[in-house]
Short mmCIF file of C-alpha atoms in Angstrom, two decimals:
data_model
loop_
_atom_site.label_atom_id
_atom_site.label_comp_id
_atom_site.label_asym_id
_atom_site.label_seq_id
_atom_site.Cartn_x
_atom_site.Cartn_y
_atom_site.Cartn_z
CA UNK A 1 -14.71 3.13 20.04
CA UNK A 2 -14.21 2.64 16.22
CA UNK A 3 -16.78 4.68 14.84
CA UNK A 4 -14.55 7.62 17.47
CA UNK A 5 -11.91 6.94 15.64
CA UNK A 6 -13.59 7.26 12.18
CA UNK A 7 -14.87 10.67 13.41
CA UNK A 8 -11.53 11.78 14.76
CA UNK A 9 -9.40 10.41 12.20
CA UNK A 10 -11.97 12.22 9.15
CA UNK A 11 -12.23 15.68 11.55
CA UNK A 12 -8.26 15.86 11.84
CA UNK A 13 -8.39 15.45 7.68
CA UNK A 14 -6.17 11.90 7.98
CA UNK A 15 -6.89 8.63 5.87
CA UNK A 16 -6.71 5.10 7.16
CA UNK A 17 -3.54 5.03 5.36
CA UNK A 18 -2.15 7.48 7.56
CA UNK A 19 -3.15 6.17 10.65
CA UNK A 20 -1.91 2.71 9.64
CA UNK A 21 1.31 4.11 9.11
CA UNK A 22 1.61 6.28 12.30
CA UNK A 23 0.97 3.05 14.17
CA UNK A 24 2.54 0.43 12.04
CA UNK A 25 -0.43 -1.37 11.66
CA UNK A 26 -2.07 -2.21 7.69
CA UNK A 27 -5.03 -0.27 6.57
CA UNK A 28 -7.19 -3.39 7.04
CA UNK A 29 -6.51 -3.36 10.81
CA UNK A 30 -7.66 0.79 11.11
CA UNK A 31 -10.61 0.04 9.00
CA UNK A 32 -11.92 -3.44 11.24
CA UNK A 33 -11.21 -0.83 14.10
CA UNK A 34 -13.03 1.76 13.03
CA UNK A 35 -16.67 -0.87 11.75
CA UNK A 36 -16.16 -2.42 15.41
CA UNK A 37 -15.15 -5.60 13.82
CA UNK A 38 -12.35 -5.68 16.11
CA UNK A 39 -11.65 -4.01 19.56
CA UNK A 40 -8.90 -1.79 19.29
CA UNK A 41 -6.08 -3.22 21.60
CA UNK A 42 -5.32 -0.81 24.84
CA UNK A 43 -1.74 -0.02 23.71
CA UNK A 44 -2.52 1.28 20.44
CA UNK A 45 -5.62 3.18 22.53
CA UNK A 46 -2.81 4.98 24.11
CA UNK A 47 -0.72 5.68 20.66
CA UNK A 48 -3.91 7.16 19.02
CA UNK A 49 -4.75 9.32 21.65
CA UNK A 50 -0.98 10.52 21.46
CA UNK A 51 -0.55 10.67 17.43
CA UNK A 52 -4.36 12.01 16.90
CA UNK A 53 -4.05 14.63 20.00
CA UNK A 54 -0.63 15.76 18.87
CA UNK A 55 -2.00 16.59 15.36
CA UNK A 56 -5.12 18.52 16.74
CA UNK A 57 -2.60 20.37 18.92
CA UNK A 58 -1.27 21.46 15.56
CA UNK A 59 -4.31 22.39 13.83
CA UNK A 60 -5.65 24.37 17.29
CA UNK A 61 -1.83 26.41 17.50
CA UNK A 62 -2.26 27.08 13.54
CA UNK A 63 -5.55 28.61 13.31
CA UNK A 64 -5.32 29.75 16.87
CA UNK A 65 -8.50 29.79 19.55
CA UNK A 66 -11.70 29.58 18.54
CA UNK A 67 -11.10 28.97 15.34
#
């Protein structure tokens, strides 16, 4: 849902701006996402889940487990 997204995105340290880019979408689309003014469409589901998941791989290898 958007207001996942918002906490994702903010937890992972990434503006709108970012994930508008990642996705090639504008800034206004992200933020309608993440109010719930508009559903998020099930392809770019699937490319958040990959871009977002991919990052918090990062962060997880950098400060290692449990961290």
């Amino acid at each position: 849902t958007g207001p996942d997204l918002r906490r994702l995105r903010q937890g992972l340290g990434w503006t709108q701006a970012q994930v508008a880019w990642s996705l090639g979408v504008t800034v206004g689309t992200v933020s309608a996402w993440e109010r719930g003014a508009r559903p998020i469409p099930r392809g770019y589901q699937i490319a958040l889940r990959t871009v977002l998941a991919r990052d918090a791989a990062d962060v997880v290898d950098r400060d290692g487990p449990g961290k």
